[in-house]
XYZ file of C-alpha atoms in Angstrom:
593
model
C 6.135 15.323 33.801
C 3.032 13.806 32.680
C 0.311 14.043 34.974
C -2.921 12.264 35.637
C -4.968 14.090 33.565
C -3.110 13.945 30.774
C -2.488 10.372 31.255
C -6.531 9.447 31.843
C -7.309 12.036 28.654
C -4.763 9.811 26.458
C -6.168 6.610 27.071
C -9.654 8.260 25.950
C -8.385 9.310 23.271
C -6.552 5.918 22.534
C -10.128 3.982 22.907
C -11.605 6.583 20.832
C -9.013 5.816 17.736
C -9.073 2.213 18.312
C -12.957 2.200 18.323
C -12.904 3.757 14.876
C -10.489 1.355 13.829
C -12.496 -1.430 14.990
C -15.268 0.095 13.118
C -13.721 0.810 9.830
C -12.162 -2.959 9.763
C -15.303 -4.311 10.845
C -17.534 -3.047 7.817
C -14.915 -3.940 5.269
C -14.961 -7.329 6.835
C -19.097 -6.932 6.528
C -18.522 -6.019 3.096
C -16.644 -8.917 2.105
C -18.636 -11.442 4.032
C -21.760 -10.160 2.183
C -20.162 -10.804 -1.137
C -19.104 -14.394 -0.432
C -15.182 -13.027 -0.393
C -14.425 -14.089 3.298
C -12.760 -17.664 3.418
C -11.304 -17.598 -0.242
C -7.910 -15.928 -1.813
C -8.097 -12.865 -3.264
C -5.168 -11.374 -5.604
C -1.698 -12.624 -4.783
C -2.694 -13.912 -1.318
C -3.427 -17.286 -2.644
C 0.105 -17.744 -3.064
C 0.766 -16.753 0.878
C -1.781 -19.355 1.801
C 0.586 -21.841 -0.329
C 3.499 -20.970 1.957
C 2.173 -20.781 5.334
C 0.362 -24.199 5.000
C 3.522 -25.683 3.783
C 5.805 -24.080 6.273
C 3.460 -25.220 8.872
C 3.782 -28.714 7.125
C 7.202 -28.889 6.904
C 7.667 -28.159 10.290
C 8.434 -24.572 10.339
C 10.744 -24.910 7.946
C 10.317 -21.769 5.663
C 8.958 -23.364 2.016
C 8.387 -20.032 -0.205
C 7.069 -20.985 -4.229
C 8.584 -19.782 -7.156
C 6.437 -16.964 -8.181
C 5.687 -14.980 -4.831
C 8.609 -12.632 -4.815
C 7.970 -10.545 -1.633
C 9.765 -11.651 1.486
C 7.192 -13.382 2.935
C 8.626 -14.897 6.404
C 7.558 -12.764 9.137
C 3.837 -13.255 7.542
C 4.212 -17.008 7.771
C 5.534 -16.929 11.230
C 3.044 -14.590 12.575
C 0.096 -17.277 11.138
C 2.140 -20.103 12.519
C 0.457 -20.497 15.801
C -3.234 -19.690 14.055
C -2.456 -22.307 11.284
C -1.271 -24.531 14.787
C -4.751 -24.028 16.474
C -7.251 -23.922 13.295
C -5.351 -25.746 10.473
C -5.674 -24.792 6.823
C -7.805 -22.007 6.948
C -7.665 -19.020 4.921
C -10.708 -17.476 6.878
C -9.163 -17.684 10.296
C -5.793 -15.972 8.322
C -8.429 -13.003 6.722
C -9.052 -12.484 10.633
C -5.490 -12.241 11.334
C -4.558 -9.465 8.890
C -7.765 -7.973 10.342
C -6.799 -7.829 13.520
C -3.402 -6.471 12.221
C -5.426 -3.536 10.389
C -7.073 -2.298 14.027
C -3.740 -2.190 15.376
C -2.075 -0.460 12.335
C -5.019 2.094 12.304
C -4.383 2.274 16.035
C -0.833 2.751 16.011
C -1.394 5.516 13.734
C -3.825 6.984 15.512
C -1.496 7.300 18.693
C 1.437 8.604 17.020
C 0.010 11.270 14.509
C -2.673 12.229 17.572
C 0.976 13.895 19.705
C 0.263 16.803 17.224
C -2.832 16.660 15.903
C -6.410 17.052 17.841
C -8.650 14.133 18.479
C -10.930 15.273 15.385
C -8.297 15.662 12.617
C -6.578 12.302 14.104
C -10.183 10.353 13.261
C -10.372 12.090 10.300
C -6.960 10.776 9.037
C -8.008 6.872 10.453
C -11.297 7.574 8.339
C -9.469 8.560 5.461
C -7.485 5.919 5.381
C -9.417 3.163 6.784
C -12.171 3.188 4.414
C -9.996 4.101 1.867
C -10.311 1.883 -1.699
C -6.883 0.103 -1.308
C -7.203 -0.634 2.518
C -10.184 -1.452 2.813
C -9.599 -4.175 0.094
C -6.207 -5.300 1.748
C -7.729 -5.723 5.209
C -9.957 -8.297 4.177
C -7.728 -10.537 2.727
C -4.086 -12.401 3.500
C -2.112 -9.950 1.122
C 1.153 -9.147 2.883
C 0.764 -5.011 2.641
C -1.295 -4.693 6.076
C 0.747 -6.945 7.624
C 4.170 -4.726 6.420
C 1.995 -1.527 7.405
C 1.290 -2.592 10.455
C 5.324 -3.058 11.564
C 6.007 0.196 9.675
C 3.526 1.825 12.077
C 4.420 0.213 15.286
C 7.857 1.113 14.576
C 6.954 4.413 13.811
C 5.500 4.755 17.388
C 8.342 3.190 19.256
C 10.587 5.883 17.176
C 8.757 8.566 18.868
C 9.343 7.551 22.541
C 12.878 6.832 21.617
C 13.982 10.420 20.469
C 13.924 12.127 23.883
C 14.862 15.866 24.181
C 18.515 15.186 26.185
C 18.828 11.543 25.112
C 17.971 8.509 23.225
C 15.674 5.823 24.942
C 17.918 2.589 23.730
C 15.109 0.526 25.050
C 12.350 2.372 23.059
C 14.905 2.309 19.879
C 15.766 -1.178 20.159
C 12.256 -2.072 20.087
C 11.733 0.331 16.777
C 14.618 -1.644 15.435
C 12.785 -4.945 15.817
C 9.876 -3.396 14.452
C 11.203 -2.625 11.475
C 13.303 -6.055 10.733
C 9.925 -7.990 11.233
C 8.597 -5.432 8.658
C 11.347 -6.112 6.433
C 11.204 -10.051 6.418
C 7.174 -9.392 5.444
C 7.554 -6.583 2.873
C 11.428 -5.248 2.143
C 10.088 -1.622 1.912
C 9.831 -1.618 5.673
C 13.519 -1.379 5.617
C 12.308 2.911 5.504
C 11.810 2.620 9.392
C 15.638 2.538 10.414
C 16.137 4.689 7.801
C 13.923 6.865 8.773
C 15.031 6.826 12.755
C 18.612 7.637 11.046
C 17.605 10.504 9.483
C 15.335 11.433 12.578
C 18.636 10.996 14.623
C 20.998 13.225 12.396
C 18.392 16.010 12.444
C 17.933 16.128 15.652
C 21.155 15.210 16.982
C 23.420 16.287 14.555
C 25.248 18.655 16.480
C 26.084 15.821 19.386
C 26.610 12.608 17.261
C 30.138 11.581 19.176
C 27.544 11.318 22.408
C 27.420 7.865 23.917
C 23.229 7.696 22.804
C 23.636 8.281 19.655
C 26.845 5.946 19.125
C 24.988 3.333 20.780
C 21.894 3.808 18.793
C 23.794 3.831 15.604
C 25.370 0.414 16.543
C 22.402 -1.119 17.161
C 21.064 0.153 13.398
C 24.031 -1.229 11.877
C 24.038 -4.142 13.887
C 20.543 -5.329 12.618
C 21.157 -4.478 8.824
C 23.694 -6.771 8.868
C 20.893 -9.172 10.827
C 18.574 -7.737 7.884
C 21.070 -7.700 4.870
C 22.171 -11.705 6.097
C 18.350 -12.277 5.769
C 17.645 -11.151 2.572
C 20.800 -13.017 1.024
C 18.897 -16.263 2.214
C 16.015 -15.155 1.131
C 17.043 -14.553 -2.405
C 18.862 -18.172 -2.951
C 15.407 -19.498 -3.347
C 14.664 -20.005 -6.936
C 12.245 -17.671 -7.673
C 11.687 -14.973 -10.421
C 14.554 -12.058 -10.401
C 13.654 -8.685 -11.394
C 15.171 -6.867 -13.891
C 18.333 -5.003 -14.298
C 17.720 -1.602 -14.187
C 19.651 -0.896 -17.612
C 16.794 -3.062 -18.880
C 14.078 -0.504 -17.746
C 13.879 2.329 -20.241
C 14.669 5.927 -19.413
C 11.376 7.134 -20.072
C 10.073 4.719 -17.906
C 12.418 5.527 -14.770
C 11.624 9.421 -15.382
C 7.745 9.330 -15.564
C 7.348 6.350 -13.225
C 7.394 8.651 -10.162
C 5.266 11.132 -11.281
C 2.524 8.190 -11.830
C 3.123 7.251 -8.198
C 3.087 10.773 -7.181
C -0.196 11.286 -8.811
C -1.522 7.935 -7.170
C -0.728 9.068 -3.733
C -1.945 12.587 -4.094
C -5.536 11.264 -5.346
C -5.087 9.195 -2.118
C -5.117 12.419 -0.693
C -7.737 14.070 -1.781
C -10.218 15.432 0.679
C -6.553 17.339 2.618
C -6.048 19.178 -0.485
C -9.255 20.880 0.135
C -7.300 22.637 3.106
C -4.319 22.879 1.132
C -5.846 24.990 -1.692
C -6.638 27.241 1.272
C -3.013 27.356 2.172
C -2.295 28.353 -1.503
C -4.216 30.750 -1.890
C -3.316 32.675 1.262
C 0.614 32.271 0.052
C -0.341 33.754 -3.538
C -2.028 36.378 -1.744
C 0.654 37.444 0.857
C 3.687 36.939 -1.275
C 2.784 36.959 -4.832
C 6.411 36.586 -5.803
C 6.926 33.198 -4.425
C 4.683 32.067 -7.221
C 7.145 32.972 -9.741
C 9.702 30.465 -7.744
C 7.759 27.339 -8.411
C 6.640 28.064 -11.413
C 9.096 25.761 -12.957
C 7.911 22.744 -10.895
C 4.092 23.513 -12.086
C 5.471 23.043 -15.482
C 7.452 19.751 -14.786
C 4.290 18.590 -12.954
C 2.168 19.410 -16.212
C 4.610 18.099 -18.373
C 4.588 14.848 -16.896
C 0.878 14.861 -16.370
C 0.514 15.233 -20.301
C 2.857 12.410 -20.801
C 0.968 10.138 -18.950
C -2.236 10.830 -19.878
C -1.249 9.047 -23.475
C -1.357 5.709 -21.762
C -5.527 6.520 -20.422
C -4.587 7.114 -16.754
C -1.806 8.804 -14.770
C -2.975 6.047 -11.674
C -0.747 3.522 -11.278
C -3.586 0.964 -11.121
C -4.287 -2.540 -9.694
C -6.546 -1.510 -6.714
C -8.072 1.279 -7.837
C -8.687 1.623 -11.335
C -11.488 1.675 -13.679
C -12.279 -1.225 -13.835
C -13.084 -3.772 -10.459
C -9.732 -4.180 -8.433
C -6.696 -6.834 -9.731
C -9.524 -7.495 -12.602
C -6.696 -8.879 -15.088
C -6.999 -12.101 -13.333
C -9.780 -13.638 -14.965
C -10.569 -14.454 -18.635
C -12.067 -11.708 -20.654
C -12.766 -8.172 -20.220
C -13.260 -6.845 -17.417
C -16.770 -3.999 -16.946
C -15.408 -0.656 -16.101
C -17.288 0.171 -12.660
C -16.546 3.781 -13.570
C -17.417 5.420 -17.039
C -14.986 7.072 -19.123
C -15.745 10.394 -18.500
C -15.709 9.738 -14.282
C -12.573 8.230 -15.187
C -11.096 11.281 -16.552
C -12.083 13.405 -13.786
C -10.309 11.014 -11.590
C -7.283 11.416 -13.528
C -7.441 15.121 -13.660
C -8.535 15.269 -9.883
C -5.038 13.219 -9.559
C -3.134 15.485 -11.482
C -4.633 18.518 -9.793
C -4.129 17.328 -5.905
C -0.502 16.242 -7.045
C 0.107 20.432 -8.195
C -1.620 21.319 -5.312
C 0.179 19.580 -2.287
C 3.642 20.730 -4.401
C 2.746 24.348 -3.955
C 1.255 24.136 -0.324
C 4.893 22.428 -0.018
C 6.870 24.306 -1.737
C 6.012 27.938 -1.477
C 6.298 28.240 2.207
C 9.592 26.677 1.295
C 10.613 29.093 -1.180
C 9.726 32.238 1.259
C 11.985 30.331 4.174
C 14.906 29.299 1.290
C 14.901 33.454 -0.325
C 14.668 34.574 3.193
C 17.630 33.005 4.030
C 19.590 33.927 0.935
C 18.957 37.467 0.956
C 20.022 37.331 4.445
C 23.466 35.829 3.473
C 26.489 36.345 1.265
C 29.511 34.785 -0.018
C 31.228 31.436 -1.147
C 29.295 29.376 1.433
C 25.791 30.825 1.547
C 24.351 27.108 0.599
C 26.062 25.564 3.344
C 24.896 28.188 5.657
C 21.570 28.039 4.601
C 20.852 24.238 4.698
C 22.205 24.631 8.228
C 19.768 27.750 9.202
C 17.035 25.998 7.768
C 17.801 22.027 9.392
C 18.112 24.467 12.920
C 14.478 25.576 12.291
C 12.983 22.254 11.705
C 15.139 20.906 14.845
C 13.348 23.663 16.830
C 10.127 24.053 14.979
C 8.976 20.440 14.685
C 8.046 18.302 17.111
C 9.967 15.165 17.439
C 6.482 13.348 15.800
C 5.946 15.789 12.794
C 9.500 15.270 12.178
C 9.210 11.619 12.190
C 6.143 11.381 10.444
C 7.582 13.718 7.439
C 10.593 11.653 7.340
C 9.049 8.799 6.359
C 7.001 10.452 4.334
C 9.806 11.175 2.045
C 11.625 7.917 2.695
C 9.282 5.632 1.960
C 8.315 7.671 -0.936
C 11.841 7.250 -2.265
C 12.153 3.986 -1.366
C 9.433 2.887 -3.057
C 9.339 5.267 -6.291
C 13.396 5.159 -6.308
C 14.373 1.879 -5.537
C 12.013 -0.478 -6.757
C 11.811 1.249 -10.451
C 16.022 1.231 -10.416
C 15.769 -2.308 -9.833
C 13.065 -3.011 -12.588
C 10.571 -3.798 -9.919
C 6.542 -3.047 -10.686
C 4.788 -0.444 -8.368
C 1.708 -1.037 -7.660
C -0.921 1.112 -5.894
C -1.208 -0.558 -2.426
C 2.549 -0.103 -2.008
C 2.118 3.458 -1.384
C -0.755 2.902 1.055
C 1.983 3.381 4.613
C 2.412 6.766 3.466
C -0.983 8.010 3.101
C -2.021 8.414 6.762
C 0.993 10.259 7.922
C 1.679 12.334 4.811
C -2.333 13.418 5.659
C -1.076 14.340 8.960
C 1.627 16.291 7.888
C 0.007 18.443 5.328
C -3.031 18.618 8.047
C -0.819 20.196 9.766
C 1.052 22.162 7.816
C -2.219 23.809 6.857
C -3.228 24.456 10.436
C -0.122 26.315 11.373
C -0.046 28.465 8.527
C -3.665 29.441 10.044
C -4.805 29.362 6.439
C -7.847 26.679 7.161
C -10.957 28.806 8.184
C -14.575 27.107 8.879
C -15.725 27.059 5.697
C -12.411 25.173 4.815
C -13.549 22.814 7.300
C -17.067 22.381 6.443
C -16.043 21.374 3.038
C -12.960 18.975 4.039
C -15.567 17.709 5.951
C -17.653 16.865 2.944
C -15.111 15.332 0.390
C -14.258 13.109 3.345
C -17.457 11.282 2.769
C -17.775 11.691 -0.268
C -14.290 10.226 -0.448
C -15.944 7.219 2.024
C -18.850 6.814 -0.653
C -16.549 6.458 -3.715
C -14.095 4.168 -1.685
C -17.139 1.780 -0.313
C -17.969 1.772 -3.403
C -14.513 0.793 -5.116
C -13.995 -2.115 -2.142
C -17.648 -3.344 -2.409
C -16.916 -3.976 -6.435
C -13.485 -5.719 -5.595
C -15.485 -8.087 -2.888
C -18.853 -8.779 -5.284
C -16.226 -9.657 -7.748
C -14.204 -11.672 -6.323
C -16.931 -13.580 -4.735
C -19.000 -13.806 -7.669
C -16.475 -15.808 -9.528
C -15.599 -17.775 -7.277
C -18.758 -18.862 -6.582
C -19.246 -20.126 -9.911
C -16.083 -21.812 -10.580
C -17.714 -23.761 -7.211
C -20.575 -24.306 -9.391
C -18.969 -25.879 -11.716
C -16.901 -27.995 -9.448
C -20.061 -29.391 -8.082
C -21.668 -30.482 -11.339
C -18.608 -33.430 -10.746
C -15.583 -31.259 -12.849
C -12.809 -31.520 -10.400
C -11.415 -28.149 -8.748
C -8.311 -28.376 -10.320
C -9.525 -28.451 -14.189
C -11.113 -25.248 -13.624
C -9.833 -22.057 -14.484
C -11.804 -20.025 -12.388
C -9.072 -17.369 -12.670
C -5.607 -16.893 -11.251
C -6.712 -17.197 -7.514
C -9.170 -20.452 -8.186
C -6.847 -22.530 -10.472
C -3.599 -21.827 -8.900
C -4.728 -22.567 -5.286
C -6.529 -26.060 -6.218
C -3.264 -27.181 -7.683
C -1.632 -30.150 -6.357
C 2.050 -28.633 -6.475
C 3.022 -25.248 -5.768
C 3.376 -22.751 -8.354
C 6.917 -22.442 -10.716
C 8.837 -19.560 -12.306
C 6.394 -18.707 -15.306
C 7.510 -20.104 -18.771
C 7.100 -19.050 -21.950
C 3.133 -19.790 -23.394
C 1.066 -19.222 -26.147
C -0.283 -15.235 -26.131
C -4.121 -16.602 -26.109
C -3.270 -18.369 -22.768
C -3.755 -16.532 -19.069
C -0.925 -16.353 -17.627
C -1.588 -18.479 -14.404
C -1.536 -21.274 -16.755
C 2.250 -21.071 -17.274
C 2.951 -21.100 -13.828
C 2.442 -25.072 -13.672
C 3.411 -27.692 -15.887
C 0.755 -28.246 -18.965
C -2.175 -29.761 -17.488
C -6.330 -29.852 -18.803
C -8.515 -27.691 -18.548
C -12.011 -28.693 -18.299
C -14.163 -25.683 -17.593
C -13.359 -21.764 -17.906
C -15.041 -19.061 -16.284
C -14.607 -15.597 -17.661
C -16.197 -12.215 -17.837
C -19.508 -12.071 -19.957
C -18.280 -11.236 -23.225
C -16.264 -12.837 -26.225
C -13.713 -14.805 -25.130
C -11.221 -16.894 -27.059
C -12.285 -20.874 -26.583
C -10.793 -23.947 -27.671
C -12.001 -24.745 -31.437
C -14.092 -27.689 -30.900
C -14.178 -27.941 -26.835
C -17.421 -26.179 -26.760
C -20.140 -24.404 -28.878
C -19.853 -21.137 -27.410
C -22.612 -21.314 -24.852
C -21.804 -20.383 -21.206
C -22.953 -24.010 -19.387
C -23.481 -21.437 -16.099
C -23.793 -17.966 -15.386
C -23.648 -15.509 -12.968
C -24.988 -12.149 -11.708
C -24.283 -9.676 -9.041
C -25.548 -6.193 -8.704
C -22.979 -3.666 -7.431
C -24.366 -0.463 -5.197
C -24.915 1.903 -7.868
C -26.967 -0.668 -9.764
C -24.200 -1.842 -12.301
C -24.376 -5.505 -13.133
C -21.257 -7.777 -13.301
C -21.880 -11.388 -15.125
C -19.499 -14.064 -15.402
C -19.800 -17.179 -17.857
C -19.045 -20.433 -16.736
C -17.856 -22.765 -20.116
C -17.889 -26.534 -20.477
C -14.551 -27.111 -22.418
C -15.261 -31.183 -22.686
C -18.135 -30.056 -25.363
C -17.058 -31.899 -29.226
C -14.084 -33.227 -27.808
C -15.765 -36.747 -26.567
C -15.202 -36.111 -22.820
C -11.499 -34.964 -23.271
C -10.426 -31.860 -21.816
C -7.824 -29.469 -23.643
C -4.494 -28.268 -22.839
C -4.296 -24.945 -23.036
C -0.884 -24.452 -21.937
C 1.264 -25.934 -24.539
């Protein structure tokens, strides 16, 4: 029974995470309102703003575009009764997917803190919080914080549902609807259920004809259907289809999750500083196991060499060399990082991806020989995958053994499913697993007792220095983003009306009269923004300084504006601004034929 202590030492520790939450949203939020990148789209969000204005037009009556192909309608129905209250404004929806971030970060907090200290729970908030993908998203209307934040919530609810003689129907009914609101925002958030399912047969597996468990699988099944009706309506929109997955090549399906392996270990970074601790005191205590995984190591470097031929082994979009999503403006894009940083981030990926695998896997190896040299005969598998799930049901605390499972089945779900379907995988898709896979391995290292003080002392330091780099990443993405769109304003003011400009894919597809199409087929010179709308003029182009491929005769090559900003470690971005209506007589070009 809980008693008061415990219950007045919890809510300290609750207003402790949720003040670093707070904190961590709050300066990305500074950040961006510095940079002029509070109040405008950033990325695909400008496309979300689309929709939830014209739901809230249309009555509530769901109006998705052609080219967003996420779910979308539990985003739109959350902003409903801001969009009621404020109108059209993408500022007061920034602060809503703000206020979503504090409670994700919270959520997490509360649910990784049942079994780790106070410390190492901040440290995993920190880690992610300022992290160069969230820190972006929570700043912003993109629909991944949103998702998260369901994910996490459902997450939490899981835990209070698995009780040690029975299941709370209440608590897992809630952790259902949890995860369906996830689902109609995101469709990865469809790994909550799954994960309570696996949860359930772990630790239940022995007792699955009891009444609890029954009732708890009826209610799963019950709203998949709800969840599997939804997505049939969803998908009767026109809209673009992904591919088939006989159309994605086998390279691509067999390399694609190392990439997104190597993403979310660099994610990772500053735990494998404790892990490498862990290592090391496996090699030394049981040399053998070494020779058990040496195999993987090889697969691992294998596929590390492989990717390296395409310049990264990152999956990109976020955080990448260059300033976040920068493919959606004209030109070329500075690199923020130089090539030899680069590499070391690639390698650094590469070598946190080998190291969680061993911290994973040799303990694993020790338990799986153990077990087989303790057995014999025909069904000495069987036996052994039941030894081993008895363990975890006894060893692992009902939120380590959530936390893991998600771990994996979001990881599957988002590596497996989406590249079988054709899908693209981007970087922030694999942001819900970084908190509570940091947890886990936090963990893991802590009860191995391999993590001494000077472990500590130096965890301690690549977490800022992680902060540093991260700031650093989401202070480009913001001083971009505003920069541009500050002078596509420019423009606009000198009398060239806001829909003429291509101030990139955010500026020109937001200021369009009509909502955005399935893209067509246009000329390779042409961004590809342009051939989501019917062909239209263009009367002014901003771009990245540099050479850029204008009209002939539209202009003589001089930028009519540009524009500056300084990022933190003194690097200069510039953006040209280019009067298309120059030698044409007034007429503006259509680039989009």
């Amino acid at each position: 029974m809980t008693t008061a202590h415990e219950v007045r030492q919890a809510r300290r520790h609750t207003a402790a995470i949720a003040t670093v939450a707070v904190a961590a949203v709050a300066l990305s939020g500074a950040i961006a309102g510095l940079r002029g990148a509070l109040g405008i789209p950033r990325n695909d969000d400008w496309t979300y703003y689309v929709t939830t204005f014209r739901t809230a037009r249309s009555g509530g009556l769901f109006a998705p575009d052609q080219w967003t192909t996420t779910f979308l309608l539990g985003q739109t129905t959350l902003a409903r009764p801001v969009v009621a209250v404020v109108g059209d404004s993408r500022l007061a929806l920034q602060l809503l997917v703000m206020v979503l971030a504090v409670v994700t970060l919270t959520a997490i907090g509360v649910t990784v803190r049942r079994f780790l200290s106070l410390g190492w729970t901040l440290a995993v908030i920190v880690l992610v919080a300022v992290g160069p993908i969230f820190g972006t998203l929570s700043a912003s209307f993109m629909s991944d914080i949103p998702a998260m934040c369901f994910e996490a919530l459902g997450l939490w609810a899981l835990i209070h549902a698995l009780r040690p003689m029975r299941i709370s129907m209440r608590w897992w009914w809630l952790m259902l609807v949890f995860g369906l609101v996830g689902f109609t925002i995101r469709e990865y958030a469809v790994a909550v259920p799954v994960t309570a399912v696996v949860c359930l047969l772990i630790q239940r597996g022995r007792k699955l004809r009891s009444r609890d468990v029954r009732l708890a699988v009826g209610a799963t099944i019950l709203v998949q259907i709800v969840a599997a009706g939804l997505y049939v309506w969803r998908d009767s929109f026109p809209g673009p289809h992904r591919t088939t997955a006989a159309s994605v090549t086998l390279k691509r399906q067999l390399s694609a999750p190392f990439a997104e392996g190597f993403t979310l270990a660099l994610q990772l970074a500053p735990v494998v500083v404790l892990l490498i601790a862990l290592v090391v005191s496996q090699v030394r205590r049981h040399p053998r196991r070494l020779l058990a995984v040496i195999p993987v190591a090889i697969v691992i470097g294998a596929a590390y060499a492989y990717l390296t031929r395409r310049a990264t082994v990152v999956l990109g979009n976020y955080l990448a060399q260059t300033p976040s999503y920068s493919q959606t403006l004209t030109g070329s894009a500075p690199d923020i990082f130089s090539g030899s940083v680069w590499q070391a981030v690639n390698l650094g990926a590469g070598l946190c991806g080998l190291v969680i695998v061993l911290a994973v896997a040799l303990p694993l190896a020790g338990s799986v020989t153990a077990r087989i040299s303790a057995r014999e005969g025909p069904g000495v598998a069987a036996d052994v995958g039941r030894t081993m799930l008895d363990d975890v049901e006894r060893s692992a605390s009902v939120s380590r053994l959530v936390c893991a499972s998600f771990v994996v089945v979001m990881f599957v779900s988002v590596a497996g499913v989406y590249r079988l379907t054709g899908g693209v995988v981007y970087d922030r898709y694999l942001l819900p697993i970084v908190p509570f896979a940091a947890a886990v391995l936090i963990d893991l290292a802590l009860r191995t007792h391999a993590v001494n003080s000077a472990a500590r002392i130096v965890f301690g330091a690549g977490l800022i220095g992680w902060a540093a780099c991260s700031i650093f990443v989401v202070d480009a993405a913001a001083a971009n983003d505003g920069a541009r769109w500050q002078l596509a304003a420019d423009v606009a003011a000198r009398g060239v009306p806001a829909a003429e400009i291509d101030g990139g894919y955010e500026w020109f597809g937001i200021h369009q009269a009509q909502p955005p199409g399935q893209l067509r087929a246009i000329a390779s010179d042409v961004p590809f923004w342009e051939g989501l709308f019917s062909p239209r003029p263009v009367c002014a182009l901003v771009s990245y300084a540099g050479p850029v491929a204008l009209p002939e005769a539209a202009t003589d090559g001089a930028p009519e504006l540009s524009r500056t900003v300084r990022l933190l470690d003194g690097q200069r971005l510039t953006f040209d601004a280019f009067d298309l209506r120059r030698g044409t007589d007034g007429r503006c070009p259509v680039l989009a034929p």
